[in-house]
Structure formats: C-alpha cells, structure tokens
Amino acid sequence: MRTSLALFLASSMLLVACEQRPDYLAVEDDLTDTSWTLLDQDSTAVTFPADLGGKPMLLSAVYTNCPDVCIMTMRNLREVHQALGADTANVTFTVVSFDPARDTPSRLRAYADTWRIGPGWRLLTGDSTTVASFMDRIDVRYEISRRDTLLSGDTIYSISHTDKALLIDADGQVLETYSGSASPAEQIAGDIRELF
C-alpha cells in the first residue's frame, strides 16, 4: 500500500511539474513525424531529430560565408550557451547550414573552431534536397541574392535568408521561435531552463 501511494505521489508531482511550464511554451510543431539524415562537423551521420533527442535543443540555420546576420546569430547562440553556465550539459545547440554546396563537414569543423564551440554543439549539413526539405519544414526561407564571378573564374554568392532560432523540447516538439540574431540571450536561456 505504501509503495502504491509513493508511486501515485511521485507521478502526481511529475504531472504538476509538467503543468508548470509557462503557457507561451506551448507546442508549435512536432518534428518527429519525419526525419532527415544529415552530417555533422565530424562527418558523422545524424538522423534529425531522433539522434538529438532526450534533452532540449536550441536550433538555428546559418551559412558559414554569411557576412552579417549569421555572425550575429552565432554570437547570440554562444551568449545563450554562456548564460546557461553549468546547465549547458542539459542542452544541445544545433546549427544547420542551408548552403550545403560550400558548407561541407570539414568547413563546419573549421567554423566551429573559429567560434571556439565544443561539446554540446552539432553543426549539420547534407545534400541539397535533404537540406531544402528540412529548411522548408522549419520555415527557413533562403535564396541566392547576389552572384559574382571572380577573375579566377570562381563564383561567389550571398544568400538572403530567414533569421530564426527554435527552442525544441526533449521530445522533438517546437515550443518557441526567436529571432536568431536579436532575441536576448538571457530570455532564451530562461526559457530553456523552464524545460529542465
């Protein structure tokens, strides 16, 4: 009888804890109804979201040749990481490139090194069809906005794109959408802590 009562009380406390999540962190989308096979900065295949589940995730989309917004987004993500302090062990930071032609795993590794980001960060790329499908699902729009040919014959281009970061819970559900480059890091860190 005592064991049953203890189990009942424990499960009741879990339900109360789940109900204490703020209303604004309601489910916006569930990404678990499909999956995408991507490669991380170490050339390891990653099935999104299944391989990244089990803890909350802050997800954003960038490209490594971006001259402005992506730099601000990466800086902001790093500030969220710093604001979380020891709690970063409970979060996955995921960045997906929408420029797979240039953003190979080795390029993403160099980018991670430039930003001095380590464990707990996954930088992902993939084939253009998979990346396009993924970006469409998370509602990130991107298109080549300027293309130039250098004297060497090499083509360079810029991409106009959506500036977005998503807070995803441990079950693969999108709970909040932010401006990746401009939402206050402390606010995002506070929202993430609501999921622990």
PDB file of N, CA and C in Angstrom, residues 70-152:
ATOM      1  N   CYS A  70      24.302  35.911 -39.865  1.00  0.00           N
ATOM      2  CA  CYS A  70      24.725  34.631 -39.278  1.00  0.00           C
ATOM      3  C   CYS A  70      25.793  34.829 -38.210  1.00  0.00           C
ATOM      4  N   ILE A  71      26.631  35.822 -38.399  1.00  0.00           N
ATOM      5  CA  ILE A  71      27.644  36.127 -37.384  1.00  0.00           C
ATOM      6  C   ILE A  71      26.954  36.580 -36.103  1.00  0.00           C
ATOM      7  N   MET A  72      25.935  37.430 -36.246  1.00  0.00           N
ATOM      8  CA  MET A  72      25.194  37.875 -35.067  1.00  0.00           C
ATOM      9  C   MET A  72      24.433  36.715 -34.428  1.00  0.00           C
ATOM     10  N   THR A  73      23.907  35.816 -35.249  1.00  0.00           N
ATOM     11  CA  THR A  73      23.204  34.647 -34.721  1.00  0.00           C
ATOM     12  C   THR A  73      24.154  33.752 -33.939  1.00  0.00           C
ATOM     13  N   MET A  74      25.310  33.462 -34.510  1.00  0.00           N
ATOM     14  CA  MET A  74      26.278  32.618 -33.797  1.00  0.00           C
ATOM     15  C   MET A  74      26.734  33.276 -32.493  1.00  0.00           C
ATOM     16  N   ARG A  75      26.944  34.582 -32.528  1.00  0.00           N
ATOM     17  CA  ARG A  75      27.337  35.292 -31.309  1.00  0.00           C
ATOM     18  C   ARG A  75      26.227  35.159 -30.258  1.00  0.00           C
ATOM     19  N   ASN A  76      24.978  35.306 -30.695  1.00  0.00           N
ATOM     20  CA  ASN A  76      23.858  35.213 -29.769  1.00  0.00           C
ATOM     21  C   ASN A  76      23.725  33.798 -29.194  1.00  0.00           C
ATOM     22  N   LEU A  77      23.885  32.791 -30.039  1.00  0.00           N
ATOM     23  CA  LEU A  77      23.822  31.411 -29.549  1.00  0.00           C
ATOM     24  C   LEU A  77      24.923  31.156 -28.528  1.00  0.00           C
ATOM     25  N   ARG A  78      26.102  31.673 -28.791  1.00  0.00           N
ATOM     26  CA  ARG A  78      27.201  31.494 -27.840  1.00  0.00           C
ATOM     27  C   ARG A  78      26.905  32.212 -26.524  1.00  0.00           C
ATOM     28  N   GLU A  79      26.247  33.375 -26.592  1.00  0.00           N
ATOM     29  CA  GLU A  79      25.867  34.087 -25.372  1.00  0.00           C
ATOM     30  C   GLU A  79      24.815  33.311 -24.584  1.00  0.00           C
ATOM     31  N   VAL A  80      23.889  32.653 -25.285  1.00  0.00           N
ATOM     32  CA  VAL A  80      22.914  31.789 -24.603  1.00  0.00           C
ATOM     33  C   VAL A  80      23.660  30.662 -23.903  1.00  0.00           C
ATOM     34  N   HIS A  81      24.600  30.067 -24.609  1.00  0.00           N
ATOM     35  CA  HIS A  81      25.416  28.984 -24.050  1.00  0.00           C
ATOM     36  C   HIS A  81      26.115  29.449 -22.776  1.00  0.00           C
ATOM     37  N   GLN A  82      26.718  30.625 -22.817  1.00  0.00           N
ATOM     38  CA  GLN A  82      27.413  31.167 -21.653  1.00  0.00           C
ATOM     39  C   GLN A  82      26.439  31.481 -20.527  1.00  0.00           C
ATOM     40  N   ALA A  83      25.255  32.021 -20.870  1.00  0.00           N
ATOM     41  CA  ALA A  83      24.259  32.365 -19.852  1.00  0.00           C
ATOM     42  C   ALA A  83      23.755  31.127 -19.113  1.00  0.00           C
ATOM     43  N   LEU A  84      23.759  29.987 -19.786  1.00  0.00           N
ATOM     44  CA  LEU A  84      23.297  28.748 -19.151  1.00  0.00           C
ATOM     45  C   LEU A  84      24.314  28.182 -18.164  1.00  0.00           C
ATOM     46  N   GLY A  85      25.572  28.565 -18.306  1.00  0.00           N
ATOM     47  CA  GLY A  85      26.591  28.077 -17.381  1.00  0.00           C
ATOM     48  C   GLY A  85      26.631  26.559 -17.345  1.00  0.00           C
ATOM     49  N   ALA A  86      26.583  25.996 -16.145  1.00  0.00           N
ATOM     50  CA  ALA A  86      26.662  24.534 -15.971  1.00  0.00           C
ATOM     51  C   ALA A  86      25.471  23.811 -16.598  1.00  0.00           C
ATOM     52  N   ASP A  87      24.361  24.528 -16.809  1.00  0.00           N
ATOM     53  CA  ASP A  87      23.176  23.897 -17.403  1.00  0.00           C
ATOM     54  C   ASP A  87      23.354  23.552 -18.882  1.00  0.00           C
ATOM     55  N   THR A  88      24.454  23.989 -19.503  1.00  0.00           N
ATOM     56  CA  THR A  88      24.660  23.663 -20.919  1.00  0.00           C
ATOM     57  C   THR A  88      24.751  22.156 -21.143  1.00  0.00           C
ATOM     58  N   ALA A  89      25.109  21.411 -20.097  1.00  0.00           N
ATOM     59  CA  ALA A  89      25.178  19.950 -20.226  1.00  0.00           C
ATOM     60  C   ALA A  89      23.804  19.349 -20.504  1.00  0.00           C
ATOM     61  N   ASN A  90      22.752  20.107 -20.231  1.00  0.00           N
ATOM     62  CA  ASN A  90      21.384  19.621 -20.412  1.00  0.00           C
ATOM     63  C   ASN A  90      20.750  20.072 -21.721  1.00  0.00           C
ATOM     64  N   VAL A  91      21.538  20.691 -22.610  1.00  0.00           N
ATOM     65  CA  VAL A  91      21.009  21.277 -23.848  1.00  0.00           C
ATOM     66  C   VAL A  91      21.899  20.903 -25.021  1.00  0.00           C
ATOM     67  N   THR A  92      21.294  20.704 -26.186  1.00  0.00           N
ATOM     68  CA  THR A  92      22.049  20.538 -27.427  1.00  0.00           C
ATOM     69  C   THR A  92      21.887  21.807 -28.257  1.00  0.00           C
ATOM     70  N   PHE A  93      22.994  22.359 -28.703  1.00  0.00           N
ATOM     71  CA  PHE A  93      22.973  23.504 -29.605  1.00  0.00           C
ATOM     72  C   PHE A  93      23.201  22.951 -31.009  1.00  0.00           C
ATOM     73  N   THR A  94      22.238  23.180 -31.900  1.00  0.00           N
ATOM     74  CA  THR A  94      22.288  22.626 -33.245  1.00  0.00           C
ATOM     75  C   THR A  94      22.186  23.741 -34.271  1.00  0.00           C
ATOM     76  N   VAL A  95      23.113  23.739 -35.214  1.00  0.00           N
ATOM     77  CA  VAL A  95      23.133  24.731 -36.284  1.00  0.00           C
ATOM     78  C   VAL A  95      23.160  23.955 -37.599  1.00  0.00           C
ATOM     79  N   VAL A  96      22.208  24.245 -38.483  1.00  0.00           N
ATOM     80  CA  VAL A  96      22.126  23.560 -39.768  1.00  0.00           C
ATOM     81  C   VAL A  96      22.413  24.580 -40.868  1.00  0.00           C
ATOM     82  N   SER A  97      23.289  24.228 -41.800  1.00  0.00           N
ATOM     83  CA  SER A  97      23.613  25.103 -42.922  1.00  0.00           C
ATOM     84  C   SER A  97      22.638  24.892 -44.068  1.00  0.00           C
ATOM     85  N   PHE A  98      22.209  26.001 -44.657  1.00  0.00           N
ATOM     86  CA  PHE A  98      21.375  25.920 -45.866  1.00  0.00           C
ATOM     87  C   PHE A  98      22.216  26.182 -47.108  1.00  0.00           C
ATOM     88  N   ASP A  99      23.542  26.039 -46.985  1.00  0.00           N
ATOM     89  CA  ASP A  99      24.461  26.201 -48.125  1.00  0.00           C
ATOM     90  C   ASP A  99      25.337  24.951 -48.227  1.00  0.00           C
ATOM     91  N   PRO A 100      24.717  23.790 -48.483  1.00  0.00           N
ATOM     92  CA  PRO A 100      25.483  22.541 -48.458  1.00  0.00           C
ATOM     93  C   PRO A 100      26.571  22.452 -49.523  1.00  0.00           C
ATOM     94  N   ALA A 101      26.447  23.222 -50.605  1.00  0.00           N
ATOM     95  CA  ALA A 101      27.475  23.173 -51.648  1.00  0.00           C
ATOM     96  C   ALA A 101      28.825  23.632 -51.114  1.00  0.00           C
ATOM     97  N   ARG A 102      28.824  24.606 -50.234  1.00  0.00           N
ATOM     98  CA  ARG A 102      30.070  25.110 -49.664  1.00  0.00           C
ATOM     99  C   ARG A 102      30.304  24.620 -48.238  1.00  0.00           C
ATOM    100  N   ASP A 103      29.227  24.409 -47.490  1.00  0.00           N
ATOM    101  CA  ASP A 103      29.372  24.039 -46.085  1.00  0.00           C
ATOM    102  C   ASP A 103      29.441  22.528 -45.914  1.00  0.00           C
ATOM    103  N   THR A 104      30.601  22.001 -46.225  1.00  0.00           N
ATOM    104  CA  THR A 104      30.898  20.587 -46.042  1.00  0.00           C
ATOM    105  C   THR A 104      31.182  20.339 -44.560  1.00  0.00           C
ATOM    106  N   PRO A 105      31.225  19.079 -44.131  1.00  0.00           N
ATOM    107  CA  PRO A 105      31.587  18.834 -42.738  1.00  0.00           C
ATOM    108  C   PRO A 105      32.917  19.468 -42.329  1.00  0.00           C
ATOM    109  N   SER A 106      33.932  19.397 -43.193  1.00  0.00           N
ATOM    110  CA  SER A 106      35.226  19.988 -42.819  1.00  0.00           C
ATOM    111  C   SER A 106      35.123  21.509 -42.704  1.00  0.00           C
ATOM    112  N   ARG A 107      34.314  22.124 -43.545  1.00  0.00           N
ATOM    113  CA  ARG A 107      34.103  23.573 -43.422  1.00  0.00           C
ATOM    114  C   ARG A 107      33.372  23.900 -42.123  1.00  0.00           C
ATOM    115  N   LEU A 108      32.399  23.062 -41.750  1.00  0.00           N
ATOM    116  CA  LEU A 108      31.684  23.275 -40.489  1.00  0.00           C
ATOM    117  C   LEU A 108      32.610  23.062 -39.299  1.00  0.00           C
ATOM    118  N   ARG A 109      33.549  22.123 -39.401  1.00  0.00           N
ATOM    119  CA  ARG A 109      34.525  21.913 -38.330  1.00  0.00           C
ATOM    120  C   ARG A 109      35.384  23.160 -38.159  1.00  0.00           C
ATOM    121  N   ALA A 110      35.846  23.740 -39.269  1.00  0.00           N
ATOM    122  CA  ALA A 110      36.645  24.967 -39.195  1.00  0.00           C
ATOM    123  C   ALA A 110      35.822  26.109 -38.602  1.00  0.00           C
ATOM    124  N   TYR A 111      34.557  26.170 -38.954  1.00  0.00           N
ATOM    125  CA  TYR A 111      33.658  27.205 -38.428  1.00  0.00           C
ATOM    126  C   TYR A 111      33.490  27.031 -36.919  1.00  0.00           C
ATOM    127  N   ALA A 112      33.292  25.803 -36.481  1.00  0.00           N
ATOM    128  CA  ALA A 112      33.181  25.522 -35.039  1.00  0.00           C
ATOM    129  C   ALA A 112      34.456  25.937 -34.317  1.00  0.00           C
ATOM    130  N   ASP A 113      35.596  25.660 -34.919  1.00  0.00           N
ATOM    131  CA  ASP A 113      36.873  26.050 -34.308  1.00  0.00           C
ATOM    132  C   ASP A 113      37.001  27.566 -34.240  1.00  0.00           C
ATOM    133  N   THR A 114      36.582  28.257 -35.296  1.00  0.00           N
ATOM    134  CA  THR A 114      36.621  29.718 -35.311  1.00  0.00           C
ATOM    135  C   THR A 114      35.785  30.299 -34.170  1.00  0.00           C
ATOM    136  N   TRP A 115      34.624  29.700 -33.938  1.00  0.00           N
ATOM    137  CA  TRP A 115      33.730  30.174 -32.891  1.00  0.00           C
ATOM    138  C   TRP A 115      34.091  29.611 -31.516  1.00  0.00           C
ATOM    139  N   ARG A 116      35.071  28.730 -31.460  1.00  0.00           N
ATOM    140  CA  ARG A 116      35.516  28.107 -30.201  1.00  0.00           C
ATOM    141  C   ARG A 116      34.353  27.450 -29.455  1.00  0.00           C
ATOM    142  N   ILE A 117      33.578  26.693 -30.217  1.00  0.00           N
ATOM    143  CA  ILE A 117      32.476  25.949 -29.620  1.00  0.00           C
ATOM    144  C   ILE A 117      32.875  24.490 -29.549  1.00  0.00           C
ATOM    145  N   GLY A 118      32.481  23.835 -28.510  1.00  0.00           N
ATOM    146  CA  GLY A 118      32.936  22.468 -28.295  1.00  0.00           C
ATOM    147  C   GLY A 118      31.803  21.494 -28.114  1.00  0.00           C
ATOM    148  N   PRO A 119      31.946  20.601 -27.135  1.00  0.00           N
ATOM    149  CA  PRO A 119      30.928  19.579 -26.885  1.00  0.00           C
ATOM    150  C   PRO A 119      29.560  20.216 -26.642  1.00  0.00           C
ATOM    151  N   GLY A 120      28.542  19.516 -27.070  1.00  0.00           N
ATOM    152  CA  GLY A 120      27.189  20.026 -26.911  1.00  0.00           C
ATOM    153  C   GLY A 120      26.698  20.803 -28.118  1.00  0.00           C
ATOM    154  N   TRP A 121      27.581  21.005 -29.118  1.00  0.00           N
ATOM    155  CA  TRP A 121      27.201  21.707 -30.346  1.00  0.00           C
ATOM    156  C   TRP A 121      27.251  20.713 -31.504  1.00  0.00           C
ATOM    157  N   ARG A 122      26.218  20.742 -32.347  1.00  0.00           N
ATOM    158  CA  ARG A 122      26.206  19.948 -33.572  1.00  0.00           C
ATOM    159  C   ARG A 122      25.975  20.898 -34.732  1.00  0.00           C
ATOM    160  N   LEU A 123      26.925  20.951 -35.650  1.00  0.00           N
ATOM    161  CA  LEU A 123      26.797  21.733 -36.878  1.00  0.00           C
ATOM    162  C   LEU A 123      26.519  20.739 -37.994  1.00  0.00           C
ATOM    163  N   LEU A 124      25.408  20.935 -38.700  1.00  0.00           N
ATOM    164  CA  LEU A 124      24.930  19.927 -39.638  1.00  0.00           C
ATOM    165  C   LEU A 124      24.822  20.457 -41.062  1.00  0.00           C
ATOM    166  N   THR A 125      25.043  19.552 -42.003  1.00  0.00           N
ATOM    167  CA  THR A 125      24.876  19.824 -43.423  1.00  0.00           C
ATOM    168  C   THR A 125      24.329  18.551 -44.060  1.00  0.00           C
ATOM    169  N   GLY A 126      24.113  18.580 -45.353  1.00  0.00           N
ATOM    170  CA  GLY A 126      23.605  17.393 -46.042  1.00  0.00           C
ATOM    171  C   GLY A 126      23.506  17.665 -47.522  1.00  0.00           C
ATOM    172  N   ASP A 127      22.867  16.763 -48.228  1.00  0.00           N
ATOM    173  CA  ASP A 127      22.685  17.007 -49.661  1.00  0.00           C
ATOM    174  C   ASP A 127      21.622  18.092 -49.834  1.00  0.00           C
ATOM    175  N   SER A 128      21.628  18.740 -50.983  1.00  0.00           N
ATOM    176  CA  SER A 128      20.774  19.909 -51.185  1.00  0.00           C
ATOM    177  C   SER A 128      19.282  19.588 -51.065  1.00  0.00           C
ATOM    178  N   THR A 129      18.864  18.404 -51.486  1.00  0.00           N
ATOM    179  CA  THR A 129      17.449  18.037 -51.400  1.00  0.00           C
ATOM    180  C   THR A 129      17.016  17.872 -49.954  1.00  0.00           C
ATOM    181  N   THR A 130      17.837  17.189 -49.164  1.00  0.00           N
ATOM    182  CA  THR A 130      17.515  16.977 -47.749  1.00  0.00           C
ATOM    183  C   THR A 130      17.507  18.298 -47.000  1.00  0.00           C
ATOM    184  N   VAL A 131      18.509  19.128 -47.249  1.00  0.00           N
ATOM    185  CA  VAL A 131      18.579  20.431 -46.581  1.00  0.00           C
ATOM    186  C   VAL A 131      17.376  21.283 -46.951  1.00  0.00           C
ATOM    187  N   ALA A 132      16.992  21.304 -48.224  1.00  0.00           N
ATOM    188  CA  ALA A 132      15.831  22.085 -48.658  1.00  0.00           C
ATOM    189  C   ALA A 132      14.558  21.605 -47.967  1.00  0.00           C
ATOM    190  N   SER A 133      14.393  20.292 -47.849  1.00  0.00           N
ATOM    191  CA  SER A 133      13.231  19.730 -47.173  1.00  0.00           C
ATOM    192  C   SER A 133      13.217  20.130 -45.696  1.00  0.00           C
ATOM    193  N   PHE A 134      14.369  20.052 -45.058  1.00  0.00           N
ATOM    194  CA  PHE A 134      14.478  20.407 -43.647  1.00  0.00           C
ATOM    195  C   PHE A 134      14.146  21.889 -43.439  1.00  0.00           C
ATOM    196  N   MET A 135      14.744  22.756 -44.256  1.00  0.00           N
ATOM    197  CA  MET A 135      14.514  24.200 -44.117  1.00  0.00           C
ATOM    198  C   MET A 135      13.052  24.547 -44.367  1.00  0.00           C
ATOM    199  N   ASP A 136      12.440  23.868 -45.329  1.00  0.00           N
ATOM    200  CA  ASP A 136      11.032  24.105 -45.600  1.00  0.00           C
ATOM    201  C   ASP A 136      10.193  23.758 -44.375  1.00  0.00           C
ATOM    202  N   ARG A 137      10.522  22.646 -43.731  1.00  0.00           N
ATOM    203  CA  ARG A 137       9.744  22.208 -42.564  1.00  0.00           C
ATOM    204  C   ARG A 137       9.867  23.165 -41.386  1.00  0.00           C
ATOM    205  N   ILE A 138      11.068  23.725 -41.176  1.00  0.00           N
ATOM    206  CA  ILE A 138      11.223  24.658 -40.051  1.00  0.00           C
ATOM    207  C   ILE A 138      10.962  26.106 -40.483  1.00  0.00           C
ATOM    208  N   ASP A 139      10.482  26.278 -41.706  1.00  0.00           N
ATOM    209  CA  ASP A 139      10.076  27.571 -42.248  1.00  0.00           C
ATOM    210  C   ASP A 139      11.226  28.582 -42.311  1.00  0.00           C
ATOM    211  N   VAL A 140      12.381  28.115 -42.753  1.00  0.00           N
ATOM    212  CA  VAL A 140      13.510  28.997 -43.032  1.00  0.00           C
ATOM    213  C   VAL A 140      13.573  29.163 -44.546  1.00  0.00           C
ATOM    214  N   ARG A 141      13.427  30.390 -45.007  1.00  0.00           N
ATOM    215  CA  ARG A 141      13.475  30.698 -46.429  1.00  0.00           C
ATOM    216  C   ARG A 141      14.863  31.214 -46.775  1.00  0.00           C
ATOM    217  N   TYR A 142      15.392  30.821 -47.914  1.00  0.00           N
ATOM    218  CA  TYR A 142      16.717  31.276 -48.338  1.00  0.00           C
ATOM    219  C   TYR A 142      16.784  31.246 -49.861  1.00  0.00           C
ATOM    220  N   GLU A 143      17.525  32.198 -50.414  1.00  0.00           N
ATOM    221  CA  GLU A 143      17.737  32.236 -51.854  1.00  0.00           C
ATOM    222  C   GLU A 143      19.005  33.025 -52.147  1.00  0.00           C
ATOM    223  N   ILE A 144      19.663  32.644 -53.226  1.00  0.00           N
ATOM    224  CA  ILE A 144      20.865  33.370 -53.626  1.00  0.00           C
ATOM    225  C   ILE A 144      20.431  34.767 -54.051  1.00  0.00           C
ATOM    226  N   SER A 145      21.038  35.765 -53.418  1.00  0.00           N
ATOM    227  CA  SER A 145      20.626  37.148 -53.681  1.00  0.00           C
ATOM    228  C   SER A 145      21.629  37.913 -54.524  1.00  0.00           C
ATOM    229  N   ARG A 146      22.849  37.463 -54.518  1.00  0.00           N
ATOM    230  CA  ARG A 146      23.872  38.144 -55.316  1.00  0.00           C
ATOM    231  C   ARG A 146      24.924  37.121 -55.719  1.00  0.00           C
ATOM    232  N   ARG A 147      25.257  37.123 -57.006  1.00  0.00           N
ATOM    233  CA  ARG A 147      26.251  36.179 -57.512  1.00  0.00           C
ATOM    234  C   ARG A 147      27.262  36.950 -58.346  1.00  0.00           C
ATOM    235  N   ASP A 148      28.542  36.691 -58.101  1.00  0.00           N
ATOM    236  CA  ASP A 148      29.610  37.339 -58.861  1.00  0.00           C
ATOM    237  C   ASP A 148      30.606  36.282 -59.319  1.00  0.00           C
ATOM    238  N   THR A 149      31.247  36.552 -60.433  1.00  0.00           N
ATOM    239  CA  THR A 149      32.308  35.682 -60.925  1.00  0.00           C
ATOM    240  C   THR A 149      33.629  36.429 -60.785  1.00  0.00           C
ATOM    241  N   LEU A 150      34.560  35.814 -60.091  1.00  0.00           N
ATOM    242  CA  LEU A 150      35.870  36.427 -59.894  1.00  0.00           C
ATOM    243  C   LEU A 150      36.718  36.290 -61.151  1.00  0.00           C
ATOM    244  N   LEU A 151      37.810  37.038 -61.227  1.00  0.00           N
ATOM    245  CA  LEU A 151      38.718  36.939 -62.365  1.00  0.00           C
ATOM    246  C   LEU A 151      39.261  35.525 -62.527  1.00  0.00           C
ATOM    247  N   SER A 152      39.355  34.809 -61.409  1.00  0.00           N
ATOM    248  CA  SER A 152      39.838  33.428 -61.454  1.00  0.00           C
ATOM    249  C   SER A 152      38.830  32.480 -62.095  1.00  0.00           C
TER     250      SER A 152
END
